[in-house]
mmCIF file of C-alpha atoms in Angstrom:
data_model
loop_
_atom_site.group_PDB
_atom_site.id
_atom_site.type_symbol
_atom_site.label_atom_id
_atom_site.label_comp_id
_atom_site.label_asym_id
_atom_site.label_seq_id
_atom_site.Cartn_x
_atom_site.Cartn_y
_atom_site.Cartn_z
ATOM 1 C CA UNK A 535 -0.434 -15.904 8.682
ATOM 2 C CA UNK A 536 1.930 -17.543 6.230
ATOM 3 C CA UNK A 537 0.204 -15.619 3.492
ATOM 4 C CA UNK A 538 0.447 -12.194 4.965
ATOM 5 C CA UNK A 539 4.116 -12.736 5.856
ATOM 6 C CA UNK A 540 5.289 -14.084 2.496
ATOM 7 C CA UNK A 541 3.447 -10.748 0.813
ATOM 8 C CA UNK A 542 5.113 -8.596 3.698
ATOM 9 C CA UNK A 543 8.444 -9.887 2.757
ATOM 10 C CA UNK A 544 8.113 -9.356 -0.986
ATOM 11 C CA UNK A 545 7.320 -5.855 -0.638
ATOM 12 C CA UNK A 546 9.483 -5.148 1.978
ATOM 13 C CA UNK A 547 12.263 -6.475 -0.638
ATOM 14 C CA UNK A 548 11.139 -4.038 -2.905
ATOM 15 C CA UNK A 549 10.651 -1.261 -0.982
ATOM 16 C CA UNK A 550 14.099 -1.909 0.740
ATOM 17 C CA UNK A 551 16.356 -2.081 -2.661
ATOM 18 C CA UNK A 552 14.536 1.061 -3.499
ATOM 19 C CA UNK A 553 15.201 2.931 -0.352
ATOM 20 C CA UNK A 554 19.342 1.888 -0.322
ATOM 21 C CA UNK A 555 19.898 5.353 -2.298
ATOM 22 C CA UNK A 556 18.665 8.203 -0.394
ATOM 23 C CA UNK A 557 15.415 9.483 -2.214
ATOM 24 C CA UNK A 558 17.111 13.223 -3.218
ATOM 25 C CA UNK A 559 19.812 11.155 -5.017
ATOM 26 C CA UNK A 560 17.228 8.898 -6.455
ATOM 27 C CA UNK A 561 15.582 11.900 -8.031
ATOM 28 C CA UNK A 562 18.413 13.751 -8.652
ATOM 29 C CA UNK A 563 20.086 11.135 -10.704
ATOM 30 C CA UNK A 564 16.690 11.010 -12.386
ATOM 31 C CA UNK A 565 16.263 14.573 -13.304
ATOM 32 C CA UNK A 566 20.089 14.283 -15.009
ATOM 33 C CA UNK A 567 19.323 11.279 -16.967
ATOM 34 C CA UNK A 568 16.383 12.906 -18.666
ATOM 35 C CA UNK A 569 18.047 16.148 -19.000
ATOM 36 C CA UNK A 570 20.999 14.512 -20.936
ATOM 37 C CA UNK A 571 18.583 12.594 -22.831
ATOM 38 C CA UNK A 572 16.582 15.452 -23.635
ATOM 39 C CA UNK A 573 19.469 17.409 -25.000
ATOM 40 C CA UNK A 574 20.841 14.301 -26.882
ATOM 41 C CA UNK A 575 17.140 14.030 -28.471
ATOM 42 C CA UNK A 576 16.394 18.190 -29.448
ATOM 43 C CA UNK A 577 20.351 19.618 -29.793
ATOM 44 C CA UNK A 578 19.556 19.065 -33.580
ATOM 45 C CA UNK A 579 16.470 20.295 -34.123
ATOM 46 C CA UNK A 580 16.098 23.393 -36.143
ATOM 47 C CA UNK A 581 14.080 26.299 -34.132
ATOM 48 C CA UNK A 582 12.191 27.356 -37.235
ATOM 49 C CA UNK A 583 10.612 24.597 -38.634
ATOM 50 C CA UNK A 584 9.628 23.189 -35.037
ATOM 51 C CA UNK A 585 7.542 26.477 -34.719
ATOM 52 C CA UNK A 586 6.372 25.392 -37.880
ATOM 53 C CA UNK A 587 4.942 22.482 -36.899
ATOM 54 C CA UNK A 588 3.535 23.808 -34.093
ATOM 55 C CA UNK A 589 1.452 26.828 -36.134
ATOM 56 C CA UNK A 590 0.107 24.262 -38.060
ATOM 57 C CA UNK A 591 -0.677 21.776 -34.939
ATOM 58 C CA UNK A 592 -3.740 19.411 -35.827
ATOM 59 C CA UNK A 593 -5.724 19.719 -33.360
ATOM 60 C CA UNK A 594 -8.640 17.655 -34.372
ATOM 61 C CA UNK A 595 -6.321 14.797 -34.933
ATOM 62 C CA UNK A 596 -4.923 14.724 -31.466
ATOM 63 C CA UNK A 597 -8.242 14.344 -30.209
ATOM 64 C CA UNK A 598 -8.737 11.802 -32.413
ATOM 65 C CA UNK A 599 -5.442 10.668 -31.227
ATOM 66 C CA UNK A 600 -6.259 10.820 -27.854
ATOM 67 C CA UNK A 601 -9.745 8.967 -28.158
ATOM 68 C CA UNK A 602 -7.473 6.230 -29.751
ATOM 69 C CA UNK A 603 -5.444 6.023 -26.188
ATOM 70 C CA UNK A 604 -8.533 5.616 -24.559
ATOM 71 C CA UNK A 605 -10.078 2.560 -26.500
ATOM 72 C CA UNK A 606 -6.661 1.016 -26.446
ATOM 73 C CA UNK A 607 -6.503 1.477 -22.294
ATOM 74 C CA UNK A 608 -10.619 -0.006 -21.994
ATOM 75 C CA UNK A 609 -9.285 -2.798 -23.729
ATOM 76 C CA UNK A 610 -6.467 -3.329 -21.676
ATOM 77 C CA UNK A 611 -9.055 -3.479 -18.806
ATOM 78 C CA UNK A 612 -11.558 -6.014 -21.214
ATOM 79 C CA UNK A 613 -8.589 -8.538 -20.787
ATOM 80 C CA UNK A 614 -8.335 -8.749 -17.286
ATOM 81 C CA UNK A 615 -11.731 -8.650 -17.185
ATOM 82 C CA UNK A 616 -11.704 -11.844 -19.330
ATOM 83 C CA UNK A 617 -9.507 -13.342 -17.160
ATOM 84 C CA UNK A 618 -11.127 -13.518 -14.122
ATOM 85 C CA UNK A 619 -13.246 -16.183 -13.693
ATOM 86 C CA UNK A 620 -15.039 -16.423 -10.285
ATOM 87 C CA UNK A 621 -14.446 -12.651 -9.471
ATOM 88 C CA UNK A 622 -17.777 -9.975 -9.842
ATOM 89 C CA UNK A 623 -14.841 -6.806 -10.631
ATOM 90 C CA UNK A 624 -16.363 -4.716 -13.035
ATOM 91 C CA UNK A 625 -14.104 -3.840 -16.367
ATOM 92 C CA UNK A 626 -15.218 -0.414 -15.545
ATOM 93 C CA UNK A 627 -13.448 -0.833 -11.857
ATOM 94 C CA UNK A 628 -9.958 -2.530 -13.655
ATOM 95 C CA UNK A 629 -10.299 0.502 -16.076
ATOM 96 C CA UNK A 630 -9.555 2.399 -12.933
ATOM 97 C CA UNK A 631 -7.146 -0.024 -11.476
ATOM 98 C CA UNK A 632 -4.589 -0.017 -14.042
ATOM 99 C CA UNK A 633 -4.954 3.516 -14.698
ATOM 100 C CA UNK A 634 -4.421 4.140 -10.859
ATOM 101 C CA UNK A 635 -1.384 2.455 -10.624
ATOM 102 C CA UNK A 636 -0.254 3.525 -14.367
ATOM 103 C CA UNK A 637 -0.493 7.141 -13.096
ATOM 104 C CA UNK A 638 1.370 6.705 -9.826
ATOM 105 C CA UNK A 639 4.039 4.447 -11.152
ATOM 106 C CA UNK A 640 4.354 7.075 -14.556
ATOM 107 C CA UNK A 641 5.382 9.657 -11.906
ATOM 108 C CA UNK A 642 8.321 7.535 -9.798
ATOM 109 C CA UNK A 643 12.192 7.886 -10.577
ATOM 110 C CA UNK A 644 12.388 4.213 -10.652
ATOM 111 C CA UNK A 645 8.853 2.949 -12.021
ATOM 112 C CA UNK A 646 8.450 -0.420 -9.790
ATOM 113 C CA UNK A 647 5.250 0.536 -7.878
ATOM 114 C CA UNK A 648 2.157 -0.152 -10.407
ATOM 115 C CA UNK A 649 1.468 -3.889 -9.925
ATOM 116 C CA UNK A 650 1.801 -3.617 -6.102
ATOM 117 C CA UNK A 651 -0.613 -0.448 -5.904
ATOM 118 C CA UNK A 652 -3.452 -2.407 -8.475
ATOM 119 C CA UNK A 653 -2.970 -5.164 -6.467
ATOM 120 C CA UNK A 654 -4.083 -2.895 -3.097
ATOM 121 C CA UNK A 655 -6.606 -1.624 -4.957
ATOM 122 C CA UNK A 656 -8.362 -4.447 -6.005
ATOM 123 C CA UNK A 657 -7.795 -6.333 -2.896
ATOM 124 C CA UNK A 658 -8.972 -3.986 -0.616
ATOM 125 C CA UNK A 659 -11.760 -2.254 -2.419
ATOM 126 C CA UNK A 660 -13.396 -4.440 -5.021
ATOM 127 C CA UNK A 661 -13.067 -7.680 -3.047
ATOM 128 C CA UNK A 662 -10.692 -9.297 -5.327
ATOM 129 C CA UNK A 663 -8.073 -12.928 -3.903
ATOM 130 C CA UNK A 664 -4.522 -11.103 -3.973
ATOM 131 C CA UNK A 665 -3.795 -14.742 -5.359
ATOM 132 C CA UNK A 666 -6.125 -14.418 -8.082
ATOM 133 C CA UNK A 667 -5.169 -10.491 -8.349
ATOM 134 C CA UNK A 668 -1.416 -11.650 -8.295
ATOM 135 C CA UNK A 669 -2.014 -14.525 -10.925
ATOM 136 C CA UNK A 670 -3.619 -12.796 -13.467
ATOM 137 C CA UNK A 671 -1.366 -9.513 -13.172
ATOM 138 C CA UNK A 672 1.663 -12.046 -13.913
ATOM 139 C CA UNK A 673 -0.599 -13.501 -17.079
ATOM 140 C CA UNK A 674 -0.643 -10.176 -18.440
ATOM 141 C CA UNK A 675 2.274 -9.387 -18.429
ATOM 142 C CA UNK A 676 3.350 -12.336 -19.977
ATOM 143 C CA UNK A 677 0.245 -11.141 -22.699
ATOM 144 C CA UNK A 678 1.982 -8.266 -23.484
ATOM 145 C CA UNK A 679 5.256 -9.724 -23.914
ATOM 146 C CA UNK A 680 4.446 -12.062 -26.383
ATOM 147 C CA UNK A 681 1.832 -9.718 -28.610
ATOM 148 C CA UNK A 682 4.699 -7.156 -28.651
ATOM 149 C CA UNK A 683 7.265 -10.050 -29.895
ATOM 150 C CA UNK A 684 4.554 -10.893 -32.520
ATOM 151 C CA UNK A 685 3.919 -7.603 -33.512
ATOM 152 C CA UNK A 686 7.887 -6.721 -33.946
ATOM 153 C CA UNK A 687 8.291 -10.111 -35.479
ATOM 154 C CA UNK A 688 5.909 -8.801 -38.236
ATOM 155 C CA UNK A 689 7.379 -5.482 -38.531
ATOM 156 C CA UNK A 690 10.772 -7.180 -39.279
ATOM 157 C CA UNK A 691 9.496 -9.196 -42.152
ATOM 158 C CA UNK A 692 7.686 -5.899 -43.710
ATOM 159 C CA UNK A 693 9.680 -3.421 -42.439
ATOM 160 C CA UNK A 694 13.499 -3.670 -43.008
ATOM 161 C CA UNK A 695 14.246 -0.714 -40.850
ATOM 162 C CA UNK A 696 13.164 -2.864 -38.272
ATOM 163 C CA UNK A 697 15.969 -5.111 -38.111
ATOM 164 C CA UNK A 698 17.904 -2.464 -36.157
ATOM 165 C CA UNK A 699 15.969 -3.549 -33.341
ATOM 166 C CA UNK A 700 17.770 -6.654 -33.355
ATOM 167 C CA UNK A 701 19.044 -5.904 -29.753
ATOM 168 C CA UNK A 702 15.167 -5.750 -28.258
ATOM 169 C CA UNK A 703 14.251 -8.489 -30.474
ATOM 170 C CA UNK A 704 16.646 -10.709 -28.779
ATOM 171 C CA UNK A 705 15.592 -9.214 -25.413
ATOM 172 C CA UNK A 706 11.935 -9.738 -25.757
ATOM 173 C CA UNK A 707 12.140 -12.934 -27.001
ATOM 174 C CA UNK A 708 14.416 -14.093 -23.881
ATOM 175 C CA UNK A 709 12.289 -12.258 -21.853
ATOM 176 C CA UNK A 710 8.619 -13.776 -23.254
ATOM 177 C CA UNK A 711 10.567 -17.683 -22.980
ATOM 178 C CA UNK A 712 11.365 -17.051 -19.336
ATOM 179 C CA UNK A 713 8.482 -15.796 -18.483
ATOM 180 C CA UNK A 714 6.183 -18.333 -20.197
ATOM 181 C CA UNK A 715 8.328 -21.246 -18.673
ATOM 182 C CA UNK A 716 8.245 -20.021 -14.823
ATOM 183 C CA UNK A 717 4.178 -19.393 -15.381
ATOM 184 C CA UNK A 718 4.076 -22.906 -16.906
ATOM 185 C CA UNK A 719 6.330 -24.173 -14.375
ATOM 186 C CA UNK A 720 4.144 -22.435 -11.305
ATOM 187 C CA UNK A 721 1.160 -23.510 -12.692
ATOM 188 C CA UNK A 722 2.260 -27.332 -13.095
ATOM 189 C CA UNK A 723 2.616 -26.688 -8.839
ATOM 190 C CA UNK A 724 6.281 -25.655 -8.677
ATOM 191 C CA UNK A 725 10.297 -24.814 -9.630
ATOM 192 C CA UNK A 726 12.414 -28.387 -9.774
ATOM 193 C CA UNK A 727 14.643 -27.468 -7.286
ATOM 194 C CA UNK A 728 12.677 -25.362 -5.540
ATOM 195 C CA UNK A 729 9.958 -27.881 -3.733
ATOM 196 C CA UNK A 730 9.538 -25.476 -0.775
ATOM 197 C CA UNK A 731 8.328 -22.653 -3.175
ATOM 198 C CA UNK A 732 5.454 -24.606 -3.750
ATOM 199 C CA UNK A 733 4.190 -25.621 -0.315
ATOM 200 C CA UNK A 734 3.758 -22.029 1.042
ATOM 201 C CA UNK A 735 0.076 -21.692 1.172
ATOM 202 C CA UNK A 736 -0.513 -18.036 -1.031
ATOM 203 C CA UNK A 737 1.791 -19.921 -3.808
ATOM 204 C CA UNK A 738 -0.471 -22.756 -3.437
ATOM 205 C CA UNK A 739 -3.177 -20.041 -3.859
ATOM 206 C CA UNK A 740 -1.516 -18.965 -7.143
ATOM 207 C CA UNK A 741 -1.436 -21.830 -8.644
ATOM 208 C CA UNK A 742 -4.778 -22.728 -7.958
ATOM 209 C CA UNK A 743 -6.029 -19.769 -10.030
ATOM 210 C CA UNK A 744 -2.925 -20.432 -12.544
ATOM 211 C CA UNK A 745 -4.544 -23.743 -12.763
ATOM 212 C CA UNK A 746 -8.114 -22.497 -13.719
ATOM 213 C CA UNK A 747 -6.873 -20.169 -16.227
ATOM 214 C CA UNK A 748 -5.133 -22.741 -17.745
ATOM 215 C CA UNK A 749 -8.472 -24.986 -17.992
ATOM 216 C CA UNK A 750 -10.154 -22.032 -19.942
ATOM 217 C CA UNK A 751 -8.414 -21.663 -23.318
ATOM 218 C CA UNK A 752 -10.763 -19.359 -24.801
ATOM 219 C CA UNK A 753 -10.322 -16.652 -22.169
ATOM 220 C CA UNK A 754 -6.958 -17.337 -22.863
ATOM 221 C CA UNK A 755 -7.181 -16.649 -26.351
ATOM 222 C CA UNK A 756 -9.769 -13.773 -25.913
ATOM 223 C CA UNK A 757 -7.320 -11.750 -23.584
ATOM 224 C CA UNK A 758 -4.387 -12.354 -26.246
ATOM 225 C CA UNK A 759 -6.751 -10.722 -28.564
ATOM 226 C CA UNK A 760 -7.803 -8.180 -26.030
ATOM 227 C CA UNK A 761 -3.669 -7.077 -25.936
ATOM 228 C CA UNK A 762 -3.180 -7.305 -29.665
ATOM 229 C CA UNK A 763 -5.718 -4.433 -29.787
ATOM 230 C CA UNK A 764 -4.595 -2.764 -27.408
ATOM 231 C CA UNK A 765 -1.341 -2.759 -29.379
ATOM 232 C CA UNK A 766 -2.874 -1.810 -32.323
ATOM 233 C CA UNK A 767 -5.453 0.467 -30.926
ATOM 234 C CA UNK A 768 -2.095 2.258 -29.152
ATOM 235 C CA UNK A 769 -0.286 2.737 -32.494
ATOM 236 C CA UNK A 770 -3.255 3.564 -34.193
ATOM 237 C CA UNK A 771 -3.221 6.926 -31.837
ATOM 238 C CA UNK A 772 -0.040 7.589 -32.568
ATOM 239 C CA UNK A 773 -0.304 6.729 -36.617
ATOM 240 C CA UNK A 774 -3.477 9.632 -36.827
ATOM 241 C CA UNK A 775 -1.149 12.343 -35.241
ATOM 242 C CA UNK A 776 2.127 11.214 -37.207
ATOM 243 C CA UNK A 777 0.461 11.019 -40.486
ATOM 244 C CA UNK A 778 -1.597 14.683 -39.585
ATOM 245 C CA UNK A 779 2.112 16.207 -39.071
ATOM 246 C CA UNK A 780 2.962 14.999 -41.917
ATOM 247 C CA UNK A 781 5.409 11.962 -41.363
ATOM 248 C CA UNK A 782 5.317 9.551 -43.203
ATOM 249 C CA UNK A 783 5.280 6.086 -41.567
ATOM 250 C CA UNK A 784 3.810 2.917 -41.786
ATOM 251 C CA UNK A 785 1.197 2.052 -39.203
ATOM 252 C CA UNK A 786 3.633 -0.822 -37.840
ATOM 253 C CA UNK A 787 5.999 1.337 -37.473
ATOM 254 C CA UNK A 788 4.272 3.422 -35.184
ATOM 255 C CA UNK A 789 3.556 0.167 -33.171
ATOM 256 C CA UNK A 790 6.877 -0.517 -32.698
ATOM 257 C CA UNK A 791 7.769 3.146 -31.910
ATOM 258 C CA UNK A 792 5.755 2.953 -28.947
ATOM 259 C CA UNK A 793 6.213 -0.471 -27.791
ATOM 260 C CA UNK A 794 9.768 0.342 -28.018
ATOM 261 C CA UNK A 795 9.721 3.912 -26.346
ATOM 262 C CA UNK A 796 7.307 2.287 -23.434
ATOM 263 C CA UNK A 797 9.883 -0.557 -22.541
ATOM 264 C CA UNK A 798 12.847 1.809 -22.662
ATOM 265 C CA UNK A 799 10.537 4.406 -20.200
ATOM 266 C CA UNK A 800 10.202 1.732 -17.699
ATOM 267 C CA UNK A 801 13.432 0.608 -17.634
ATOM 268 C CA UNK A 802 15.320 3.604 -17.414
ATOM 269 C CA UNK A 803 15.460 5.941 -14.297
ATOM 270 C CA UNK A 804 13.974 9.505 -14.801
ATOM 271 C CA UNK A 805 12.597 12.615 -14.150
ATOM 272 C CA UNK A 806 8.848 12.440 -12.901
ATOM 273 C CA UNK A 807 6.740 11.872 -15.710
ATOM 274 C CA UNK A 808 9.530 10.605 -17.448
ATOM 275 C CA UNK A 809 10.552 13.900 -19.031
ATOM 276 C CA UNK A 810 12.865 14.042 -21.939
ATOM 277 C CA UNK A 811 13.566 10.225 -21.629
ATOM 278 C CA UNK A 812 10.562 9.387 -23.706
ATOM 279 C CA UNK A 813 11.116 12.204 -25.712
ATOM 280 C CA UNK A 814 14.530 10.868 -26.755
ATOM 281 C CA UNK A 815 13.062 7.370 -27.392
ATOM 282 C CA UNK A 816 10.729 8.801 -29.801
ATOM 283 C CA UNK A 817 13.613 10.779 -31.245
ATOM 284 C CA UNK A 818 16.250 7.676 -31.506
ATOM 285 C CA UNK A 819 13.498 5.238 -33.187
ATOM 286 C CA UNK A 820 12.203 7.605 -35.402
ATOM 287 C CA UNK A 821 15.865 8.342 -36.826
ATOM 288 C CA UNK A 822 15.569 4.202 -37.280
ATOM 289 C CA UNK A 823 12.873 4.984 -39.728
ATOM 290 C CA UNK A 824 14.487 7.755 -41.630
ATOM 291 C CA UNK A 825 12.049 10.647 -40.009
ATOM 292 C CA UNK A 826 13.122 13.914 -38.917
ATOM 293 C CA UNK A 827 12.762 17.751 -38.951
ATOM 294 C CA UNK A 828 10.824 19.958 -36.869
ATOM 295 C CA UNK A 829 8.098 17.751 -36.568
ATOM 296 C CA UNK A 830 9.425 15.366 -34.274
ATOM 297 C CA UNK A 831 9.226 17.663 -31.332
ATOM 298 C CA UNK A 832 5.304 18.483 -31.632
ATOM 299 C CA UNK A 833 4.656 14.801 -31.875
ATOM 300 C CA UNK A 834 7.087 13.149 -29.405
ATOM 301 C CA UNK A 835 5.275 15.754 -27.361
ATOM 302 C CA UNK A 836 2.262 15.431 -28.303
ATOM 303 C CA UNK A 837 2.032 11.704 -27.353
ATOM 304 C CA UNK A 838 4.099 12.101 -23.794
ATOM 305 C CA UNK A 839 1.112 13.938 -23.313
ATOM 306 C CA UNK A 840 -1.581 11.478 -24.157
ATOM 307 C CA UNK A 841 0.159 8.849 -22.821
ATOM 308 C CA UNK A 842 0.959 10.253 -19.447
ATOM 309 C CA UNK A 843 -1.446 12.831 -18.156
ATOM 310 C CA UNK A 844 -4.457 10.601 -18.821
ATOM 311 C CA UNK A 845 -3.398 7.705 -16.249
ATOM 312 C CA UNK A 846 -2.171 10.589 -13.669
ATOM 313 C CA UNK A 847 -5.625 12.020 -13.782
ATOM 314 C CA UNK A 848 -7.303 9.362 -13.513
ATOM 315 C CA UNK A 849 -4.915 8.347 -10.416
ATOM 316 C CA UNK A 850 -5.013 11.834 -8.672
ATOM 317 C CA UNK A 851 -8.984 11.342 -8.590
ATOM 318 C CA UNK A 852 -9.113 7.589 -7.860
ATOM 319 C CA UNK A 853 -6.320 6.987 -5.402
ATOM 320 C CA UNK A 854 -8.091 9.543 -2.575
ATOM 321 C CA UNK A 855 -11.406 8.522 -3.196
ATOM 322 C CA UNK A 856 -10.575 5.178 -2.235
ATOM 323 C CA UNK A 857 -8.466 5.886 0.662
ATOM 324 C CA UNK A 858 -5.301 3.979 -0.421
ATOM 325 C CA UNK A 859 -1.878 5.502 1.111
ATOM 326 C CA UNK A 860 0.452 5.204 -1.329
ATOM 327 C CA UNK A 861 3.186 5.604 1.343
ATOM 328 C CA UNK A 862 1.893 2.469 3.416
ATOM 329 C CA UNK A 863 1.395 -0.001 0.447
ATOM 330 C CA UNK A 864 3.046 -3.293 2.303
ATOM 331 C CA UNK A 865 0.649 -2.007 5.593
ATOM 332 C CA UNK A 866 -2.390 -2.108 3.476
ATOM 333 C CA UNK A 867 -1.546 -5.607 0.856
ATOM 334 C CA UNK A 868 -0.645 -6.785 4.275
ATOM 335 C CA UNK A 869 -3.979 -6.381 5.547
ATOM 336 C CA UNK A 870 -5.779 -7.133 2.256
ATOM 337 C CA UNK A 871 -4.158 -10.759 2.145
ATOM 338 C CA UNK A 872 -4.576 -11.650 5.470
ATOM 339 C CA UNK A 873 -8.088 -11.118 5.064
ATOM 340 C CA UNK A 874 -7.896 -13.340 1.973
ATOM 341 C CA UNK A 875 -6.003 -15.789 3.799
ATOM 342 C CA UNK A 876 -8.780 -15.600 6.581
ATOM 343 C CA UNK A 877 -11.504 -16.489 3.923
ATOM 344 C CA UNK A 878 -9.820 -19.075 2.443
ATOM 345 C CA UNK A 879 -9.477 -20.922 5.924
ATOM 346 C CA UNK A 880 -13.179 -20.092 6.661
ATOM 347 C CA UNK A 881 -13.988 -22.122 3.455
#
């Protein structure tokens, strides 16, 4: 019981800070952010050359571009796969997972949704602990923080133009030292200061599967390589297109394009879909690197695209078939970790 009211009250903390604003403002205030960004990102642009681009749009290459996305998302999926020890999920079924609550989340105002909606889904329908679920959702992102700090930390010794990321720099690297600390911390059995934290029965839970992860460097090590590709495989997608529209960047570059552009999506409110905010993320760090011209628009389009639409199919086909409602998300990880809890007593 402990377990499922602990879970109840973390989403219901969510949900509640979410709901404060009326949802019309919510969107509203969303819609006006990306149109001002939008306008910020294109009021330059010269008409003529972006129908330019667009005559000559490689079409090959963005399939090329877009098979790039794909590889970098399965891998994404190989490194949760890797780690989970004792669970059966196929990488096939965390393909679907992420992409799930990718899709959903990609479509919010406020994107805060796509851990709690993989977490349902893997609870519920593949079988999965929501303490294992939980623990290894929290490694990854802590995975992805530190590759991306690696990979700008590289781009700043090649790249000079880099160094105006100085801000994120500074922000990722606070970021990846608090959250490596509290996993440490957690997985060591507790916060000092906080003894109570660690004799609730789902944190105990956690740490438990903390614990095993930390006995198994190699899948450690595997899933760090698993999100370095990813990385790479992600800016690899975008490097085809840029380089087919003629733009010359460096593949690292590209990297840190997106990397940058992803973080500033998620942390920003928007539109749906995050229209014109991602656009004008594309725009801002290409001007870092000296790129500009009509070909900015076909491309920053061109990857909202394959960035976006992918995930929300995926979700529109996934999410009904497995009889998830998205509105009821604290009903249903309610009932997925009390059933948990139930099995772990049984044992």
């Amino acid at each position: 019981m402990k377990d499922r009211f602990l879970l109840e009250n973390i989403i219901s903390l969510i949900k509640s800070a979410y709901r404060m604003i009326p949802a019309w403002i919510r969107v509203a205030v969303g819609v006006i952010i990306s149109a001002v960004l939008a306008w910020l990102a294109f009021r330059d642009q010269n008409l003529e050359e972006v129908l330019s681009a667009f005559k000559g749009y490689p079409v090959i290459d963005a399939l090329l571009c877009l098979l790039l996305f794909f590889i970098s998302l399965w891998f994404r999926a190989v490194r949760w796969r890797v780690l989970l020890v004792d669970e059966k999920t196929s990488t096939f079924q965390l393909f679907l997972t992420q992409n799930a609550g990718t899709g959903i989340n990609n479509m919010l105002p406020v994107r805060i949704l796509s851990e709690p909606i993989q977490l349902a889904l893997v609870t519920r329908n593949y079988g999965m602990k929501a303490s294992t679920a939980l623990a290894t959702l929290v490694t990854e992102h802590v995975l992805d923080v530190f590759a991306t700090a690696c990979l700008m930390g590289l781009g700043v010794l090649l790249l000079p133009e880099i160094r105006g990321f100085s801000l994120q720099m500074i922000g990722s690297l606070v970021l990846f030292t608090v959250s490596v600390s509290v996993l440490l911390l957690m997985a060591r059995g507790g916060i000092p200061g906080l003894p109570f934290i660690g004799r609730i029965r789902y944190i105990q839970q956690w740490t438990q599967a903390m614990a095993t992860l930390r006995h198994e460097p190699k899948r450690l090590i595997l899933s760090f390589v698993s999100t370095v590709v990813h990385w790479l495989c992600l800016g690899a997608s975008g490097w085809v297109l840029a380089d087919a529209l003629g733009m010359d960047l460096h593949f690292l570059a590209v990297v840190v394009m997106i990397v940058a552009a992803t973080f500033f999506v998620n942390s920003v409110p928007s539109a749906p879909g995050a229209l014109g905010t991602f656009e004008y993320a594309i725009h801002v760090t290409l001007g870092f690197f000296g790129v500009t011209g009509g070909a900015v628009v076909p491309f920053s389009l061109s990857m909202h695209v394959i960035l976006f639409v992918p995930p929300a199919c995926i979700a529109m086909f996934v999410v009904p078939q497995l009889g998830i409602g998205l509105f009821n998300l604290r009903r249903e990880l309610s009932k997925d970790t009390l059933k948990d809890s139930d099995g772990s007593k049984q044992q």
